[in-house]
Every structure is written in C-alpha cells, then in structure tokens.
Short mmCIF file of N, CA, C and O in Angstrom, two decimals:
data_model
loop_
_atom_site.label_atom_id
_atom_site.label_comp_id
_atom_site.label_asym_id
_atom_site.label_seq_id
_atom_site.Cartn_x
_atom_site.Cartn_y
_atom_site.Cartn_z
N MET A 730 -13.28 -10.92 8.22
CA MET A 730 -12.41 -10.32 7.21
C MET A 730 -13.18 -9.21 6.50
O MET A 730 -14.36 -9.34 6.23
N SER A 731 -12.50 -8.20 6.18
CA SER A 731 -13.08 -7.04 5.52
C SER A 731 -13.23 -7.28 4.02
O SER A 731 -12.27 -7.66 3.36
N GLU A 732 -14.42 -7.04 3.53
CA GLU A 732 -14.63 -7.15 2.07
C GLU A 732 -13.77 -6.12 1.33
O GLU A 732 -13.29 -6.40 0.24
N GLU A 733 -13.58 -4.97 1.94
CA GLU A 733 -12.75 -3.93 1.32
C GLU A 733 -11.29 -4.40 1.23
O GLU A 733 -10.62 -4.16 0.24
N ALA A 734 -10.82 -5.09 2.26
CA ALA A 734 -9.45 -5.61 2.24
C ALA A 734 -9.28 -6.61 1.11
O ALA A 734 -8.27 -6.60 0.40
N ILE A 735 -10.26 -7.46 0.92
CA ILE A 735 -10.22 -8.45 -0.17
C ILE A 735 -10.18 -7.75 -1.52
O ILE A 735 -9.37 -8.09 -2.38
N LYS A 736 -11.01 -6.74 -1.68
CA LYS A 736 -11.05 -5.99 -2.94
C LYS A 736 -9.71 -5.31 -3.21
O LYS A 736 -9.18 -5.38 -4.33
N LEU A 737 -9.14 -4.68 -2.19
CA LEU A 737 -7.86 -3.98 -2.36
C LEU A 737 -6.71 -4.96 -2.61
O LEU A 737 -5.83 -4.68 -3.43
N ALA A 738 -6.73 -6.09 -1.92
CA ALA A 738 -5.68 -7.10 -2.14
C ALA A 738 -5.72 -7.60 -3.58
O ALA A 738 -4.67 -7.75 -4.22
N LYS A 739 -6.91 -7.84 -4.09
CA LYS A 739 -7.04 -8.28 -5.49
C LYS A 739 -6.51 -7.22 -6.44
O LYS A 739 -5.80 -7.53 -7.40
N LYS A 740 -6.82 -5.95 -6.17
CA LYS A 740 -6.33 -4.87 -7.04
C LYS A 740 -4.81 -4.79 -7.02
O LYS A 740 -4.18 -4.59 -8.06
N LEU A 741 -4.20 -4.96 -5.84
CA LEU A 741 -2.73 -4.92 -5.76
C LEU A 741 -2.10 -6.09 -6.50
O LEU A 741 -1.02 -5.94 -7.07
N LEU A 742 -2.75 -7.23 -6.49
CA LEU A 742 -2.21 -8.39 -7.20
C LEU A 742 -2.35 -8.24 -8.72
O LEU A 742 -1.55 -8.77 -9.47
N GLU A 743 -3.35 -7.49 -9.16
CA GLU A 743 -3.62 -7.32 -10.58
C GLU A 743 -2.81 -6.20 -11.22
O GLU A 743 -2.47 -6.27 -12.40
N SER A 744 -2.50 -5.15 -10.43
CA SER A 744 -1.92 -3.95 -11.04
C SER A 744 -1.20 -3.11 -9.98
O SER A 744 -1.56 -3.15 -8.80
N ASP A 745 -0.24 -2.32 -10.44
CA ASP A 745 0.43 -1.36 -9.56
C ASP A 745 -0.26 0.00 -9.57
O ASP A 745 0.18 0.92 -8.88
N ALA A 746 -1.33 0.13 -10.35
CA ALA A 746 -2.06 1.40 -10.40
C ALA A 746 -2.60 1.73 -9.01
O ALA A 746 -3.10 0.85 -8.31
N ASP A 747 -2.48 2.96 -8.61
CA ASP A 747 -2.95 3.43 -7.31
C ASP A 747 -2.34 2.64 -6.15
O ASP A 747 -2.97 2.46 -5.10
N PHE A 748 -1.14 2.18 -6.35
CA PHE A 748 -0.44 1.36 -5.33
C PHE A 748 -0.45 2.03 -3.96
O PHE A 748 -0.83 1.41 -2.96
N LEU A 749 -0.05 3.28 -3.91
CA LEU A 749 0.06 3.97 -2.63
C LEU A 749 -1.30 4.10 -1.96
O LEU A 749 -1.42 3.90 -0.74
N ASP A 750 -2.33 4.40 -2.71
CA ASP A 750 -3.68 4.50 -2.15
C ASP A 750 -4.13 3.16 -1.57
O ASP A 750 -4.70 3.11 -0.47
N HIS A 751 -3.88 2.08 -2.30
CA HIS A 751 -4.31 0.76 -1.85
C HIS A 751 -3.53 0.31 -0.62
O HIS A 751 -4.11 -0.24 0.33
N VAL A 752 -2.24 0.54 -0.61
CA VAL A 752 -1.40 0.17 0.53
C VAL A 752 -1.85 0.95 1.77
O VAL A 752 -1.98 0.38 2.87
N THR A 753 -2.09 2.24 1.61
CA THR A 753 -2.52 3.07 2.73
C THR A 753 -3.87 2.61 3.27
O THR A 753 -4.06 2.52 4.48
N ALA A 754 -4.79 2.30 2.37
CA ALA A 754 -6.11 1.83 2.80
C ALA A 754 -6.00 0.50 3.53
O ALA A 754 -6.67 0.28 4.56
N LEU A 755 -5.14 -0.40 3.07
CA LEU A 755 -4.96 -1.68 3.75
C LEU A 755 -4.30 -1.50 5.12
O LEU A 755 -4.61 -2.24 6.06
N CYS A 756 -3.45 -0.53 5.25
CA CYS A 756 -2.87 -0.22 6.55
C CYS A 756 -3.97 0.21 7.52
O CYS A 756 -4.04 -0.27 8.66
N TYR A 757 -4.85 1.10 7.08
CA TYR A 757 -5.96 1.55 7.92
C TYR A 757 -6.87 0.38 8.30
O TYR A 757 -7.29 0.26 9.45
N ILE A 758 -7.16 -0.47 7.34
CA ILE A 758 -8.01 -1.64 7.63
C ILE A 758 -7.33 -2.55 8.65
O ILE A 758 -7.96 -3.02 9.60
N GLY A 759 -6.05 -2.80 8.47
CA GLY A 759 -5.30 -3.62 9.42
C GLY A 759 -5.32 -3.03 10.82
O GLY A 759 -5.49 -3.75 11.81
N ASN A 760 -5.20 -1.71 10.91
CA ASN A 760 -5.26 -1.06 12.21
C ASN A 760 -6.64 -1.19 12.83
O ASN A 760 -6.77 -1.38 14.05
N GLU A 761 -7.68 -1.11 12.03
CA GLU A 761 -9.04 -1.28 12.53
C GLU A 761 -9.28 -2.71 13.03
O GLU A 761 -9.90 -2.91 14.07
N LEU A 762 -8.77 -3.68 12.29
CA LEU A 762 -8.98 -5.08 12.64
C LEU A 762 -8.16 -5.53 13.85
O LEU A 762 -8.60 -6.37 14.63
N HIS A 763 -6.95 -4.99 13.98
CA HIS A 763 -6.00 -5.49 14.99
C HIS A 763 -5.53 -4.42 15.98
O HIS A 763 -4.57 -4.65 16.70
N ASP A 764 -6.18 -3.29 16.02
CA ASP A 764 -5.76 -2.13 16.81
C ASP A 764 -4.49 -1.48 16.25
O ASP A 764 -4.39 -0.28 16.18
N GLN A 765 -3.55 -2.29 15.86
CA GLN A 765 -2.40 -1.83 15.07
C GLN A 765 -1.94 -3.03 14.24
O GLN A 765 -2.01 -4.16 14.69
N CYS A 766 -1.53 -2.76 13.04
CA CYS A 766 -1.29 -3.87 12.13
C CYS A 766 0.14 -4.39 12.14
O CYS A 766 0.46 -5.33 11.43
N TRP A 767 1.01 -3.85 12.99
CA TRP A 767 2.36 -4.38 13.10
C TRP A 767 2.29 -5.84 13.57
O TRP A 767 1.48 -6.20 14.40
N ASN A 768 3.13 -6.68 13.01
CA ASN A 768 3.21 -8.10 13.35
C ASN A 768 1.91 -8.85 13.06
O ASN A 768 1.54 -9.78 13.78
N THR A 769 1.22 -8.43 12.01
CA THR A 769 0.03 -9.14 11.53
C THR A 769 0.22 -9.33 10.02
O THR A 769 1.23 -8.92 9.46
N ASP A 770 -0.78 -9.91 9.36
CA ASP A 770 -0.72 -10.04 7.90
C ASP A 770 -0.71 -8.68 7.21
O ASP A 770 -0.38 -8.58 6.03
N TYR A 771 -1.02 -7.62 7.92
CA TYR A 771 -1.08 -6.26 7.36
C TYR A 771 0.21 -5.47 7.61
O TYR A 771 0.31 -4.31 7.24
N HIS A 772 1.19 -6.10 8.21
CA HIS A 772 2.45 -5.44 8.59
C HIS A 772 3.11 -4.72 7.41
O HIS A 772 3.53 -3.57 7.54
N ILE A 773 3.20 -5.37 6.28
CA ILE A 773 3.88 -4.77 5.12
C ILE A 773 3.19 -3.48 4.67
O ILE A 773 3.85 -2.54 4.22
N PHE A 774 1.88 -3.41 4.84
CA PHE A 774 1.16 -2.21 4.44
C PHE A 774 1.45 -1.05 5.39
O PHE A 774 1.55 0.10 4.96
N ALA A 775 1.64 -1.36 6.67
CA ALA A 775 2.04 -0.33 7.63
C ALA A 775 3.45 0.15 7.32
O ALA A 775 3.73 1.36 7.35
N LEU A 776 4.33 -0.78 7.01
CA LEU A 776 5.70 -0.43 6.67
C LEU A 776 5.75 0.49 5.45
O LEU A 776 6.38 1.55 5.48
N LEU A 777 5.05 0.09 4.40
CA LEU A 777 5.05 0.91 3.18
C LEU A 777 4.36 2.25 3.40
O LEU A 777 4.83 3.28 2.88
N SER A 778 3.28 2.27 4.14
CA SER A 778 2.61 3.54 4.42
C SER A 778 3.53 4.49 5.15
O SER A 778 3.56 5.69 4.86
N SER A 779 4.31 3.95 6.08
CA SER A 779 5.25 4.76 6.82
C SER A 779 6.41 5.23 5.93
O SER A 779 6.80 6.40 5.96
N GLU A 780 6.93 4.33 5.11
CA GLU A 780 8.04 4.67 4.22
C GLU A 780 7.66 5.71 3.16
O GLU A 780 8.49 6.50 2.73
N LEU A 781 6.41 5.67 2.73
CA LEU A 781 5.98 6.49 1.60
C LEU A 781 5.01 7.60 2.00
O LEU A 781 4.39 8.22 1.13
N ASP A 782 4.90 7.90 3.28
CA ASP A 782 3.88 8.85 3.73
C ASP A 782 4.13 10.29 3.28
O ASP A 782 3.26 11.14 3.40
N HIS A 783 5.28 10.56 2.73
CA HIS A 783 5.60 11.90 2.23
C HIS A 783 5.20 12.07 0.75
O HIS A 783 5.34 13.16 0.20
N LEU A 784 4.69 11.01 0.15
CA LEU A 784 4.31 11.06 -1.27
C LEU A 784 2.80 11.25 -1.42
O LEU A 784 2.03 10.84 -0.55
N PRO A 785 2.38 11.84 -2.53
CA PRO A 785 0.96 12.18 -2.68
C PRO A 785 0.07 10.99 -3.05
O PRO A 785 0.42 10.19 -3.92
N LEU A 786 -1.07 10.92 -2.37
CA LEU A 786 -2.12 9.97 -2.76
C LEU A 786 -2.79 10.51 -4.03
O LEU A 786 -2.58 11.67 -4.41
N SER A 787 -3.59 9.70 -4.67
CA SER A 787 -4.16 10.08 -5.97
C SER A 787 -4.98 11.37 -5.91
O SER A 787 -4.95 12.15 -6.86
N HIS A 788 -5.69 11.62 -4.82
CA HIS A 788 -6.52 12.83 -4.76
C HIS A 788 -5.68 14.10 -4.60
O HIS A 788 -6.17 15.20 -4.84
N VAL A 789 -4.41 13.97 -4.23
CA VAL A 789 -3.51 15.12 -4.07
C VAL A 789 -2.69 15.37 -5.33
O VAL A 789 -2.25 16.49 -5.59
N ARG A 790 -2.51 14.35 -6.14
CA ARG A 790 -1.63 14.43 -7.30
C ARG A 790 -1.94 15.61 -8.25
O ARG A 790 -1.00 16.23 -8.75
N PRO A 791 -3.21 15.95 -8.48
CA PRO A 791 -3.46 17.08 -9.38
C PRO A 791 -2.88 18.41 -8.89
O PRO A 791 -2.69 19.34 -9.67
N GLN A 792 -2.58 18.51 -7.61
CA GLN A 792 -2.03 19.73 -7.04
C GLN A 792 -0.50 19.78 -7.09
O GLN A 792 0.10 20.76 -6.68
N CYS A 793 0.13 18.72 -7.58
CA CYS A 793 1.58 18.60 -7.56
C CYS A 793 2.20 18.94 -8.91
O CYS A 793 1.58 18.74 -9.96
N SER A 794 3.43 19.38 -8.88
CA SER A 794 4.16 19.68 -10.11
C SER A 794 4.55 18.40 -10.82
O SER A 794 4.67 17.33 -10.20
N ALA A 795 4.75 18.51 -12.10
CA ALA A 795 5.16 17.35 -12.91
C ALA A 795 6.50 16.80 -12.41
O ALA A 795 6.70 15.58 -12.36
N GLU A 796 7.40 17.67 -12.02
CA GLU A 796 8.71 17.24 -11.53
C GLU A 796 8.57 16.45 -10.22
O GLU A 796 9.20 15.39 -10.06
N PHE A 797 7.76 16.94 -9.31
CA PHE A 797 7.55 16.23 -8.05
C PHE A 797 6.88 14.88 -8.29
O PHE A 797 7.25 13.88 -7.68
N LEU A 798 5.91 14.84 -9.19
CA LEU A 798 5.24 13.58 -9.50
C LEU A 798 6.19 12.57 -10.11
O LEU A 798 6.13 11.37 -9.80
N ALA A 799 7.09 13.03 -10.96
CA ALA A 799 8.07 12.13 -11.57
C ALA A 799 8.97 11.52 -10.49
O ALA A 799 9.22 10.30 -10.50
N ARG A 800 9.44 12.34 -9.56
CA ARG A 800 10.28 11.83 -8.46
C ARG A 800 9.48 10.88 -7.57
O ARG A 800 9.98 9.84 -7.14
N SER A 801 8.24 11.24 -7.31
CA SER A 801 7.37 10.40 -6.47
C SER A 801 7.12 9.06 -7.13
O SER A 801 7.21 8.01 -6.47
N ASP A 802 6.81 9.08 -8.41
CA ASP A 802 6.54 7.83 -9.13
C ASP A 802 7.78 6.93 -9.16
O ASP A 802 7.67 5.71 -9.06
N GLU A 803 8.94 7.55 -9.28
CA GLU A 803 10.19 6.78 -9.28
C GLU A 803 10.39 6.11 -7.91
O GLU A 803 10.74 4.93 -7.83
N GLU A 804 10.14 6.83 -6.85
CA GLU A 804 10.31 6.27 -5.50
C GLU A 804 9.28 5.16 -5.25
O GLU A 804 9.61 4.12 -4.67
N ILE A 805 8.06 5.37 -5.68
CA ILE A 805 7.03 4.33 -5.53
C ILE A 805 7.43 3.09 -6.32
O ILE A 805 7.34 1.97 -5.81
N ALA A 806 7.90 3.27 -7.54
CA ALA A 806 8.30 2.13 -8.37
C ALA A 806 9.44 1.34 -7.71
O ALA A 806 9.45 0.11 -7.74
N GLU A 807 10.41 2.05 -7.11
CA GLU A 807 11.51 1.38 -6.42
C GLU A 807 10.99 0.54 -5.25
O GLU A 807 11.44 -0.59 -5.04
N ASN A 808 10.04 1.08 -4.51
CA ASN A 808 9.48 0.36 -3.37
C ASN A 808 8.62 -0.82 -3.82
O ASN A 808 8.64 -1.87 -3.18
N ILE A 809 7.90 -0.65 -4.90
CA ILE A 809 7.11 -1.76 -5.44
C ILE A 809 8.04 -2.92 -5.79
O ILE A 809 7.79 -4.07 -5.43
N LYS A 810 9.13 -2.60 -6.48
CA LYS A 810 10.08 -3.63 -6.89
C LYS A 810 10.70 -4.31 -5.67
O LYS A 810 10.78 -5.54 -5.60
N PHE A 811 11.12 -3.52 -4.69
CA PHE A 811 11.82 -4.06 -3.53
C PHE A 811 10.89 -4.92 -2.65
O PHE A 811 11.31 -5.96 -2.14
N TYR A 812 9.64 -4.48 -2.50
CA TYR A 812 8.71 -5.15 -1.58
C TYR A 812 7.68 -6.03 -2.28
O TYR A 812 6.77 -6.54 -1.63
N ARG A 813 7.81 -6.23 -3.58
CA ARG A 813 6.81 -6.98 -4.34
C ARG A 813 6.46 -8.32 -3.69
O ARG A 813 5.30 -8.64 -3.49
N ALA A 814 7.47 -9.13 -3.38
CA ALA A 814 7.21 -10.47 -2.82
C ALA A 814 6.44 -10.38 -1.50
O ALA A 814 5.53 -11.17 -1.25
N ASP A 815 6.79 -9.41 -0.66
CA ASP A 815 6.10 -9.25 0.62
C ASP A 815 4.65 -8.81 0.42
O ASP A 815 3.75 -9.28 1.13
N VAL A 816 4.42 -7.91 -0.52
CA VAL A 816 3.06 -7.44 -0.80
C VAL A 816 2.22 -8.57 -1.37
O VAL A 816 1.08 -8.79 -0.94
N VAL A 817 2.77 -9.33 -2.31
CA VAL A 817 2.05 -10.45 -2.90
C VAL A 817 1.70 -11.47 -1.82
O VAL A 817 0.57 -11.96 -1.75
N SER A 818 2.65 -11.78 -0.96
CA SER A 818 2.40 -12.73 0.13
C SER A 818 1.29 -12.26 1.05
O SER A 818 0.38 -13.02 1.40
N ALA A 819 1.35 -10.99 1.45
CA ALA A 819 0.33 -10.44 2.35
C ALA A 819 -1.04 -10.42 1.68
O ALA A 819 -2.05 -10.76 2.31
N CYS A 820 -1.09 -10.04 0.41
CA CYS A 820 -2.36 -10.03 -0.31
C CYS A 820 -2.94 -11.44 -0.39
O CYS A 820 -4.15 -11.64 -0.19
N ASN A 821 -2.11 -12.42 -0.69
CA ASN A 821 -2.58 -13.81 -0.77
C ASN A 821 -3.09 -14.30 0.58
O ASN A 821 -4.09 -15.03 0.64
N LYS A 822 -2.44 -13.90 1.66
CA LYS A 822 -2.92 -14.28 3.00
C LYS A 822 -4.29 -13.66 3.27
O LYS A 822 -5.16 -14.31 3.86
N ILE A 823 -4.48 -12.42 2.88
CA ILE A 823 -5.78 -11.76 3.06
C ILE A 823 -6.85 -12.51 2.28
O ILE A 823 -7.95 -12.75 2.77
N LEU A 824 -6.53 -12.91 1.06
CA LEU A 824 -7.51 -13.61 0.21
C LEU A 824 -7.82 -15.01 0.72
O LEU A 824 -8.89 -15.54 0.47
N GLN A 825 -6.89 -15.63 1.44
CA GLN A 825 -7.09 -16.98 1.96
C GLN A 825 -7.91 -17.03 3.24
O GLN A 825 -8.37 -18.09 3.63
N GLN A 826 -8.07 -15.90 3.88
CA GLN A 826 -8.80 -15.88 5.17
C GLN A 826 -10.29 -15.88 4.98
O GLN A 826 -10.84 -15.58 4.01
#
C-alpha cells in the first residue's frame, strides 16, 4: 500500500480542501498500483478525475478568472455531495489495507 495514498485518503476524510487535487493524485496512485484503477478500491477516484478533468487543479487556479473559479467550485461541491459516500468508503478501504 502506498503511504501517499494513506495520507491523501486521510485528508479527504478530514476536509474537502484540495478535493480535486487529492482525487486526481489517488487516481494516479491507483493506476500505478493496478495498471488501471477501474474496478478496484480506486475506481471512484478515476471516475471523479474523469468527470472533473476540465476543472483547474490548485496550481492552475491563480491563472483563472474569479467567475470561472466560482463555477468550478460549484461543480466540485455538487460532485462532492453526490459522491461523498463512495469517496468515504474508498478512503476507508485504503486505510484498512
């Protein structure tokens, strides 16, 4: 198990801050561990990364307009709400391994 995955899973369980960055990083880790993370404990992170890949990660946000960031944050918040149970479940599975 990846120590980085454990760290990111804990952060997602504690806070929605940097949600997109953490989800994207967990998708990459899942792909590294399983060649592709579909149909694994990392599946939800691949799904969210795919659904939200048009939105800016934290290092890109300073280059974006306030209007675009507001729309992006709204879309991220909607996805957090909709997928919360799946993300919590996946994070808990990562922590249990």
